[in-house]
CSV table of C-alpha atoms and ligand atoms in Angstrom, one decimal:
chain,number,residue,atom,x,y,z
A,874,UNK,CA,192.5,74.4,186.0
A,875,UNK,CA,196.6,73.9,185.4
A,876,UNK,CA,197.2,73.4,182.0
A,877,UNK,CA,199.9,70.2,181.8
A,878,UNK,CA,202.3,70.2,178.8
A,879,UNK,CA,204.0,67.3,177.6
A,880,UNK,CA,206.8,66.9,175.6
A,881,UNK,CA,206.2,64.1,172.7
A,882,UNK,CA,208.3,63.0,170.1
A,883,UNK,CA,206.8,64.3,166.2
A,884,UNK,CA,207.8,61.0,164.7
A,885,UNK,CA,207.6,58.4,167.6
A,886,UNK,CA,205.5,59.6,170.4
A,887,UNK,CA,206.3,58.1,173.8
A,888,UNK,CA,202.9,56.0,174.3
A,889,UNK,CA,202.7,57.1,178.3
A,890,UNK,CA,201.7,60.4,177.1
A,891,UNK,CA,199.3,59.2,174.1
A,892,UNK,CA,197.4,57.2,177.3
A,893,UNK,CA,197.7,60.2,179.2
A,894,UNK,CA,195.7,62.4,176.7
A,895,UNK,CA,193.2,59.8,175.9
A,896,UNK,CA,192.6,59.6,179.7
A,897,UNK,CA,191.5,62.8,179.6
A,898,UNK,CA,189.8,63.1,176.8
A,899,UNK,CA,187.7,59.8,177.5
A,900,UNK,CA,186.9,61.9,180.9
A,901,UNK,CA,185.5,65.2,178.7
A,902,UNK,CA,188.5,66.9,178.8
A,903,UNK,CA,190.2,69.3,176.1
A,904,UNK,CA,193.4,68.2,175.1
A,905,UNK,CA,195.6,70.0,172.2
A,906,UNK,CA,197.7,68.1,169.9
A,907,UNK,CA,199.9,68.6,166.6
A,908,UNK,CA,198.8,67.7,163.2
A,909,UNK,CA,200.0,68.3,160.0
A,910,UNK,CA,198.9,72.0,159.8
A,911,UNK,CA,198.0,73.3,162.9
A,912,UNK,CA,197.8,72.5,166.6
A,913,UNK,CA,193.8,71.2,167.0
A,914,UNK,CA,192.1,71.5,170.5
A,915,UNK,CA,190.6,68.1,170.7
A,916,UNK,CA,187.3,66.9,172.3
A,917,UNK,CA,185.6,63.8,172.3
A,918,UNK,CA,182.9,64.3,169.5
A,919,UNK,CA,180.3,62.2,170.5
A,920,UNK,CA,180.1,64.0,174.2
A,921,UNK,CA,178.2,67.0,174.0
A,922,UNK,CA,179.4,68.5,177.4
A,923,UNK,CA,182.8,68.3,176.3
A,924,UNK,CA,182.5,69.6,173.0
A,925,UNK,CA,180.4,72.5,174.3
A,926,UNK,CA,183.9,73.3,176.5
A,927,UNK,CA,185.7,73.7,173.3
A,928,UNK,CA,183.2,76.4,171.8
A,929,UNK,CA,183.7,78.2,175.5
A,930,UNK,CA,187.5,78.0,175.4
A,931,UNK,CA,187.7,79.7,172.0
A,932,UNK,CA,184.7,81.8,172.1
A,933,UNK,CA,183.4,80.5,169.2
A,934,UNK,CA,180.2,81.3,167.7
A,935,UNK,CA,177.9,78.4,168.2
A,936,UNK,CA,177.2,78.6,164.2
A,937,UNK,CA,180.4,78.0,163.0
A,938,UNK,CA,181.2,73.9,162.9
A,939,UNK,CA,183.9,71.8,163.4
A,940,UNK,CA,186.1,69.2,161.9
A,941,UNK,CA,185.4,65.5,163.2
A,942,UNK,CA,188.9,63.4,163.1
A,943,UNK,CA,189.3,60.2,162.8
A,944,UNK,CA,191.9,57.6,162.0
A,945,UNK,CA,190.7,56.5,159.4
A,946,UNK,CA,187.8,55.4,156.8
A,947,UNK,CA,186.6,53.0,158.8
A,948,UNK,CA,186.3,55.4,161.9
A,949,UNK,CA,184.8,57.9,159.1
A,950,UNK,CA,181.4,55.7,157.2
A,951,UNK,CA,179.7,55.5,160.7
A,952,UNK,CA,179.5,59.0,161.0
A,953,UNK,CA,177.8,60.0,157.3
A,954,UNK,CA,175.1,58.7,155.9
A,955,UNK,CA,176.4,57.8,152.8
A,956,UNK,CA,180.2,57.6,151.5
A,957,UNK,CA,180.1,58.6,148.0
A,958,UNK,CA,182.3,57.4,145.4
A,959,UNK,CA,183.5,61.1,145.1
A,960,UNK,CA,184.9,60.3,148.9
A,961,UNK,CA,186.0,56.7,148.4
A,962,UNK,CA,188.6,58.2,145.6
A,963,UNK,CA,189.6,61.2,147.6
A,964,UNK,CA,190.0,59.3,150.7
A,965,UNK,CA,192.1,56.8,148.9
A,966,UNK,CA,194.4,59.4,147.3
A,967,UNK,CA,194.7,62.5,150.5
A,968,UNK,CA,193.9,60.7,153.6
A,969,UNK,CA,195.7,60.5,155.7
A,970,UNK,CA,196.4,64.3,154.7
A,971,UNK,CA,195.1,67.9,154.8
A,972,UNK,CA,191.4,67.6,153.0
A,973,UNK,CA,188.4,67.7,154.8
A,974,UNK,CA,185.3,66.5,153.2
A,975,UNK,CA,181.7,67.8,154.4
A,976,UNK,CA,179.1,64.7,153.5
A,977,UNK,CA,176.6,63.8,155.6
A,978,UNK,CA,175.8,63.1,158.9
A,979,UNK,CA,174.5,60.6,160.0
A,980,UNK,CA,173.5,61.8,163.2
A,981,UNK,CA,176.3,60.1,165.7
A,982,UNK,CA,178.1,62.7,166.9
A,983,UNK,CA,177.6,65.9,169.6
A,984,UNK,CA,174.6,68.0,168.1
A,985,UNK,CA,177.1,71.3,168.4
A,986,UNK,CA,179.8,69.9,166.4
A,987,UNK,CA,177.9,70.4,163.1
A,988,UNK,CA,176.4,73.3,164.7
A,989,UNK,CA,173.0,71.5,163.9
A,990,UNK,CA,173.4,70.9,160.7
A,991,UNK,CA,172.7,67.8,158.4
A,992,UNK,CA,176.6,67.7,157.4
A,993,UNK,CA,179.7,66.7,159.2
A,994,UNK,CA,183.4,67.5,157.9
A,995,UNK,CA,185.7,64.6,158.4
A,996,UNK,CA,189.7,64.5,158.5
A,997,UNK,CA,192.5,62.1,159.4
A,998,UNK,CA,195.7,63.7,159.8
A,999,UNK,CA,199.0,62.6,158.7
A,1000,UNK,CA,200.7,62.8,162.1
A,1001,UNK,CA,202.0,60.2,164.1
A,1002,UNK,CA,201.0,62.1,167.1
A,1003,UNK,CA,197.4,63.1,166.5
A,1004,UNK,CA,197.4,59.4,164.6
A,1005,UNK,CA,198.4,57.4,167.7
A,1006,UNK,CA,196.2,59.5,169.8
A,1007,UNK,CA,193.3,58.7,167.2
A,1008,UNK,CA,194.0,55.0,167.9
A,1009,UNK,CA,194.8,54.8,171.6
A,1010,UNK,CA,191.8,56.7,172.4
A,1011,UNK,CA,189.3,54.8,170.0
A,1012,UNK,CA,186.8,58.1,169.3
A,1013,UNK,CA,185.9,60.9,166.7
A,1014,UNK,CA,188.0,64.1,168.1
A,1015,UNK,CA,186.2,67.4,167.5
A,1016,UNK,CA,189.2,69.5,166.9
A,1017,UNK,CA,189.0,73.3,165.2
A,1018,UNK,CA,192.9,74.5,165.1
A,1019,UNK,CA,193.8,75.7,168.5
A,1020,UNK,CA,193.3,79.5,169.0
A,1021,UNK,CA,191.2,81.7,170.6
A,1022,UNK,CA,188.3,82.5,167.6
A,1023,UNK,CA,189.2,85.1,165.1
A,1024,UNK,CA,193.0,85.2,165.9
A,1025,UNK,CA,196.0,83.4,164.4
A,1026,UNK,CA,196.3,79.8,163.9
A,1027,UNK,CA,199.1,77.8,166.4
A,1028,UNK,CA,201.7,76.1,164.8
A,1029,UNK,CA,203.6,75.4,168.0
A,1030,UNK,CA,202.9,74.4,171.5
A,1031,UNK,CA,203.4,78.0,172.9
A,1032,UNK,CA,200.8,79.4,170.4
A,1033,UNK,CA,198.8,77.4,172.1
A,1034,UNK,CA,199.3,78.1,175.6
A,1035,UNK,CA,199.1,81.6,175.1
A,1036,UNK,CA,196.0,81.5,174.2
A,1037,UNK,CA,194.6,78.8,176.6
A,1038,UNK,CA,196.5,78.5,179.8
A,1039,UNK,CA,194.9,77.4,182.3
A,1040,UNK,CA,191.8,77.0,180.2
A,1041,UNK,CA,192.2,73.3,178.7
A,1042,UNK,CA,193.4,70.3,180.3
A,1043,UNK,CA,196.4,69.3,178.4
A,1044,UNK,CA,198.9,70.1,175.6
A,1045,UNK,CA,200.7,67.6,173.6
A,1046,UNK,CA,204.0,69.5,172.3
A,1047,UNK,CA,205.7,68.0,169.1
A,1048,UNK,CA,207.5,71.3,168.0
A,1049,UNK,CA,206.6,73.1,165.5
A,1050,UNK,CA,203.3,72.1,162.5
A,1051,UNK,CA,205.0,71.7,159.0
A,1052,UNK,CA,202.2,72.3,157.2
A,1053,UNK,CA,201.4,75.4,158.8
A,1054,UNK,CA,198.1,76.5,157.1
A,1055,UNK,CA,194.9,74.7,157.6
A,1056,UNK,CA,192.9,71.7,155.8
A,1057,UNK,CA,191.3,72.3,152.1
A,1058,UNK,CA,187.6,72.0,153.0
A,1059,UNK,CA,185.3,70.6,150.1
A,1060,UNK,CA,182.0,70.4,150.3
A,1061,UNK,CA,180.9,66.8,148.8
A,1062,UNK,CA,177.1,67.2,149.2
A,1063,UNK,CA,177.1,69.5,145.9
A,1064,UNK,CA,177.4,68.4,142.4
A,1065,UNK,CA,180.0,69.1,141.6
A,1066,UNK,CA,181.6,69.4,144.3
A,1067,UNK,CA,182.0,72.8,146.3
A,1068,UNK,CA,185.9,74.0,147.7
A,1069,UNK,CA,184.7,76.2,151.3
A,1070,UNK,CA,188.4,76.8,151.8
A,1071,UNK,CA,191.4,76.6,150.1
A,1072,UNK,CA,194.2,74.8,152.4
A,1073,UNK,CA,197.3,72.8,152.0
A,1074,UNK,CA,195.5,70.3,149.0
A,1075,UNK,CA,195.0,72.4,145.8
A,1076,UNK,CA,192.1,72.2,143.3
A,1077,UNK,CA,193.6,71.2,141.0
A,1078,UNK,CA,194.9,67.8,142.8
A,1079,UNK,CA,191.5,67.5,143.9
A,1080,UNK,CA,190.4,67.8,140.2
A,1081,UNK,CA,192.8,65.5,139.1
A,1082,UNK,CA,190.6,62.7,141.6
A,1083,UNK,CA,187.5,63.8,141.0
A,1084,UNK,CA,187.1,66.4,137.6
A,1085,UNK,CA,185.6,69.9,138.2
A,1086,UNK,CA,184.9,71.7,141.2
A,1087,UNK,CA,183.2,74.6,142.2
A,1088,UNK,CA,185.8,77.5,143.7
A,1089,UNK,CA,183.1,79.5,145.2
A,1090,UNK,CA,185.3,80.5,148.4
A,1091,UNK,CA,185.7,84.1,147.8
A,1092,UNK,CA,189.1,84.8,146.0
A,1093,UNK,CA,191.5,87.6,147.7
A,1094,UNK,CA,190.3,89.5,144.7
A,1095,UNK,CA,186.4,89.5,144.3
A,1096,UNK,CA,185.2,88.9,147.3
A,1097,UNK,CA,181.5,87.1,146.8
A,1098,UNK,CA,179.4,84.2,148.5
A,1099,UNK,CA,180.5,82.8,152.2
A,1100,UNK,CA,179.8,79.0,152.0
A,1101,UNK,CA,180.6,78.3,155.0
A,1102,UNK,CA,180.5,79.8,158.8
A,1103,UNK,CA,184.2,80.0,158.7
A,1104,UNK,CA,184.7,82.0,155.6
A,1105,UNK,CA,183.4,84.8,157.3
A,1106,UNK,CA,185.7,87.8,157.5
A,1107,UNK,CA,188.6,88.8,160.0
A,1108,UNK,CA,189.6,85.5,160.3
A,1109,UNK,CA,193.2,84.5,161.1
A,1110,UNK,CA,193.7,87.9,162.6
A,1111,UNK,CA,197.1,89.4,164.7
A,1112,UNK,CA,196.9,92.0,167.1
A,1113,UNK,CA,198.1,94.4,165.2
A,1114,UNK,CA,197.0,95.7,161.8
A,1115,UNK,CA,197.8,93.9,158.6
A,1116,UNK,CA,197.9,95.8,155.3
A,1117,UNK,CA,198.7,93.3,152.2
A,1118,UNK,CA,200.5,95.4,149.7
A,1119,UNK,CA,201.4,94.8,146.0
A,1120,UNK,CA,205.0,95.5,145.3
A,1121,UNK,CA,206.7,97.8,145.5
A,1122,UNK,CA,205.5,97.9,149.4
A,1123,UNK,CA,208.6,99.6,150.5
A,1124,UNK,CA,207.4,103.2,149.9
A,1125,UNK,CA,204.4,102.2,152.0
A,1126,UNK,CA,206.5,100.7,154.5
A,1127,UNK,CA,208.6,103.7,154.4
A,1128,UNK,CA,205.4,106.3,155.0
A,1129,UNK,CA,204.5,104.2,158.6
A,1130,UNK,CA,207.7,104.4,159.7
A,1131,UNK,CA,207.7,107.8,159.3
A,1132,UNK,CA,204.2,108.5,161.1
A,1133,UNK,CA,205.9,106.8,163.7
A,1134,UNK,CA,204.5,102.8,163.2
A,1135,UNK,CA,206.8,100.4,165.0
A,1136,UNK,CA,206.3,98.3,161.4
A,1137,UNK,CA,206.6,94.4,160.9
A,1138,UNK,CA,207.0,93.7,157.1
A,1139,UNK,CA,206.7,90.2,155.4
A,1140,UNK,CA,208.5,90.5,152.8
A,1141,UNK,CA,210.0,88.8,149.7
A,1142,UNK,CA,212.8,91.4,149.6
A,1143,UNK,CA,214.7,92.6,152.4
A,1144,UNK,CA,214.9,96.1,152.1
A,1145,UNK,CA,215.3,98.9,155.3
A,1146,UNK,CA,217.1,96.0,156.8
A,1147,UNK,CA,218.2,97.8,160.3
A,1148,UNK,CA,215.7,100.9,160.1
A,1149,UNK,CA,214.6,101.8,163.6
A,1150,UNK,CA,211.0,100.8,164.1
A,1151,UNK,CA,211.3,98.6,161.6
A,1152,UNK,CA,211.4,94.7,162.0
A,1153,UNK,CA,212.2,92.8,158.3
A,1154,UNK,CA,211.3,89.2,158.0
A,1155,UNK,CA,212.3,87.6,154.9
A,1156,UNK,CA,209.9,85.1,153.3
A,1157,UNK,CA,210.3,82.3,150.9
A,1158,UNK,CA,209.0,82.3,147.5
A,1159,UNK,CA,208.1,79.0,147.5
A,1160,UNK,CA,204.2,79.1,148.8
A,1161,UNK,CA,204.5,75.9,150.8
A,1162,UNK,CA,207.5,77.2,152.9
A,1163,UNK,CA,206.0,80.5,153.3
A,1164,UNK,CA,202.5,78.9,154.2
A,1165,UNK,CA,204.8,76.7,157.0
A,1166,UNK,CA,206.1,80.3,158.2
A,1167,UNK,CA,203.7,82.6,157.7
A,1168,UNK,CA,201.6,82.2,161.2
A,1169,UNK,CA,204.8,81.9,163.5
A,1170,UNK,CA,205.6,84.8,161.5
A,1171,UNK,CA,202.2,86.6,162.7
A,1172,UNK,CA,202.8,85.2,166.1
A,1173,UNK,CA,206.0,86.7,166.7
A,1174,UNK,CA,205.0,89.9,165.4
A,1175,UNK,CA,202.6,90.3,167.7
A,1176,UNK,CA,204.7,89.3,170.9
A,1177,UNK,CA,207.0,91.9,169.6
A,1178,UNK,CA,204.0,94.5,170.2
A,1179,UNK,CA,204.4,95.7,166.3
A,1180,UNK,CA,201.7,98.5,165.7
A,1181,UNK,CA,201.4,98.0,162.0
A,1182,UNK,CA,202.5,94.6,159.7
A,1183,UNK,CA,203.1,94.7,156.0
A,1184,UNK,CA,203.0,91.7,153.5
A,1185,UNK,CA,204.1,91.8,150.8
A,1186,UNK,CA,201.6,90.3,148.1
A,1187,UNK,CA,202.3,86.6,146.8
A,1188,UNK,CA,201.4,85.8,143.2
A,1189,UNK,CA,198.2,85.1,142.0
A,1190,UNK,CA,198.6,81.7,141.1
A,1191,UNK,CA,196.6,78.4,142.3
A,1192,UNK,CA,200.0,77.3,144.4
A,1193,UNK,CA,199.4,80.7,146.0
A,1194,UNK,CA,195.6,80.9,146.9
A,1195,UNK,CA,195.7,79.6,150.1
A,1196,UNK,CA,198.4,81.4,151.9
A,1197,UNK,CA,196.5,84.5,149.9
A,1198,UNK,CA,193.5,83.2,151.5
A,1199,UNK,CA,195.1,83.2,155.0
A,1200,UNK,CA,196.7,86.9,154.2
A,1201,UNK,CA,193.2,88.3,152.9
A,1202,UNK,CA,191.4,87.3,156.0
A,1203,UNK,CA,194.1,88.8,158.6
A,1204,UNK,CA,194.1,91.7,157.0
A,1205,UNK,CA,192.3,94.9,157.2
A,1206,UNK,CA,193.3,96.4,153.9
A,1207,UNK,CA,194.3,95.4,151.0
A,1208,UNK,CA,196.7,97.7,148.8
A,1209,UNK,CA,197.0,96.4,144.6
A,1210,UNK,CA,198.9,97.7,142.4
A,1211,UNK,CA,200.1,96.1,139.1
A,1212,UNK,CA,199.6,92.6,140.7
A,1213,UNK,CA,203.5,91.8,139.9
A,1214,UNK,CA,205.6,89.5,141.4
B,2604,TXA,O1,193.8,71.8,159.3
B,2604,TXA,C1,192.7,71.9,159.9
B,2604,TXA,O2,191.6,71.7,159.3
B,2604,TXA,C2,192.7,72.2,161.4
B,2604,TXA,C3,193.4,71.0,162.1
B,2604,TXA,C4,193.3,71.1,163.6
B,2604,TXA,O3,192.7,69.8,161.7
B,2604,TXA,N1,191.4,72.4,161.9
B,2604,TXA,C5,190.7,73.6,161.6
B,2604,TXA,O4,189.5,73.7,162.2
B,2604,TXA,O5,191.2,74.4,160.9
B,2604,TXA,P1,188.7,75.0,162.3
B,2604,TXA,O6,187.6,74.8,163.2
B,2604,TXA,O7,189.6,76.1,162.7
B,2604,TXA,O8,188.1,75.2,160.9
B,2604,TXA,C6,187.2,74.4,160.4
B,2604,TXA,C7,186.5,74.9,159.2
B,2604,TXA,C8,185.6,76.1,159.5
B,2604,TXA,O9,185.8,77.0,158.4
B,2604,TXA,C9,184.3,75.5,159.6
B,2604,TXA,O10,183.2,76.5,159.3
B,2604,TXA,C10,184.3,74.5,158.5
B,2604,TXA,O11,185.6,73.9,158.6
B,2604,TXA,N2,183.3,73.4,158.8
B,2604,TXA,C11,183.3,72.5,159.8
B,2604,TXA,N3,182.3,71.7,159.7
B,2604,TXA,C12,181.6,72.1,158.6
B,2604,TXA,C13,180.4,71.6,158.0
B,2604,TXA,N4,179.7,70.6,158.5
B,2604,TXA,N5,180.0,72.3,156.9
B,2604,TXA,C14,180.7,73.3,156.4
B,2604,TXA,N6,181.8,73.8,156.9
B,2604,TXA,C15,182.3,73.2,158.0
B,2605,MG,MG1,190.4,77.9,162.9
């Protein structure tokens, strides 16, 4: 299979290609496409054929579930059983956005998209591109982020086609996500409400909608219950070791390079700037520019062939959790020290 890449514009995408796509993916093809976090490798849900080829592309364990898109409420209610008010408010204040609520099913779409479960998570994203697919094509897309399972998220085209050339049909290329980290997942069948993982729509603006959740998605800290198939460990992973280290990391930065690590370091600092072996990128300190970065960041690190990355620990604030989330999962170790900034 050739896999065809077409350029679209992020803000006004040139309809030929949009009817391209939905060509396919009306025919049981897999087609990529941009949303507001990640590149999604798109199926047409209610085809079990063609969703079984996405769980094949990735390698993904046949337990794990995926995300149903839609454009919007309307295309959501005849997938669940029942719409809750907890989901009329949320839907009314994120969507189109980053949350993805888990209600349930109501028994429409491919069996292997809720991995045979009674619940199906729903999301309409808040991208013209993946929005005027949504419409043109007139179906739920099955669409887990686009990378082969267990490795890094894409948040550009070429993350995509490394991992799937010749392997899917077709890649819609919008330039780079900029969002960068995944959907919040929240679990709506619970009272109160369960969060399965932390993304781009915080807690506590979840709160603010509905009143108290239940955070039972392990912290970076503690560890504890997996809610959800893809909580699971070694998630989000790069090539090459990750260590997340508490400042000051530079000393441990500074020991690699001297058992002869060619070293990537994440960093909030900026230190050893020119060091052979060593390859400094700068991070910001505000967490939704670092969550936009941080997978490019884990991309290029990796085709630089890096033997050993560093990052640097972000705060342990709520505005932090996800990118901690991200960072906890793609690591092997975890190094704390003081827990300052
Ligand atoms: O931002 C995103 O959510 C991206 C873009 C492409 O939309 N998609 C994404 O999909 O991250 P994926 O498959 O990489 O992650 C989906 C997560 C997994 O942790 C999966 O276990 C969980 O959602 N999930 C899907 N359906 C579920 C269900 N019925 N119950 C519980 N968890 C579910
Ligand atoms: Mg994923």
């Amino acid at each position: 299979m050739r896999t065809e890449v077409l350029p679209v514009d992020p803000v006004d995408p040139d309809p030929g290609a949009i009817a391209r796509a939905a060509e396919l993916l009306r025919a049981g093809g897999l087609v990529a496409f941009p949303t507001e976090t990640v590149y999604g490798l798109g199926a047409n849900a209610l085809d079990e054929r063609a969703v079984a080829g996405i769980f094949a592309a990735k390698g993904r364990p046949p337990n794990n579930p995926l995300i149903v898109h839609v454009a919007g409420v309307d295309s959501a209610r005849p997938l669940v059983r029942e719409w809750p008010d907890t989901a009329r408010r949320l839907a009314e204040r994120y969507w189109p956005g980053p949350l993805t609520m888990v209600l349930r099913g109501a028994g429409v779409v491919a069996e292997a998209v809720t991995a045979g479960g009674p619940t199906v998570a729903l999301r309409v994203p808040a991208h013209p591109v993946a929005m005027a697919l949504l419409r043109e094509v007139g179906l739920p897309l099955a669409a887990p982020s686009a990378n082969r399972s267990s490795q890094v998220s894409p948040t550009t085209a070429e993350h995509v086609l490394r991992g799937f050339d010749g392997r899917i049909d077709l890649i819609l290329d919008a330039g780079p996500t900029t969002g960068g980290i995944e959907s919040t997942v929240l679990d709506l069948t619970h009272a109160p409400a369960r969060l399965l993982r932390p993304g781009l729509v915080p807690p506590g603006k979840i709160e603010e909608v509905i009143g108290p959740i239940d955070q039972v998605s392990p912290s970076p800290r503690s560890g504890g219950a997996l809610a959800s198939p893809g909580l699971l460990d070694r998630h989000y992973a790069p090539a090459a070791t990750l260590e997340c280290v508490d400042d000051p990391s530079w000393p441990h930065v500074h020991w690699l390079l001297q058992k002869g690590f060619r070293v990537g370091w994440l960093t909030f600092w900026g230190e050893g700037l020119g060091k052979e072996g060593l390859i400094v990128l700068r991070m910001p300190r505000r967490s939704d520019e670092y969550g936009a970065q941080m997978y490019a960041a884990l991309h290029q690190l990796d085709a630089l062939g890096v033997t050993r990355i560093v990052a640097d620990w972000p705060p342990d604030t709520e505005e932090w959790l996800a990118v901690r989330d991200r960072l906890r999962r793609a690591s092997s170790r975890v190094i704390e020290g003081s827990g300052s900034f």
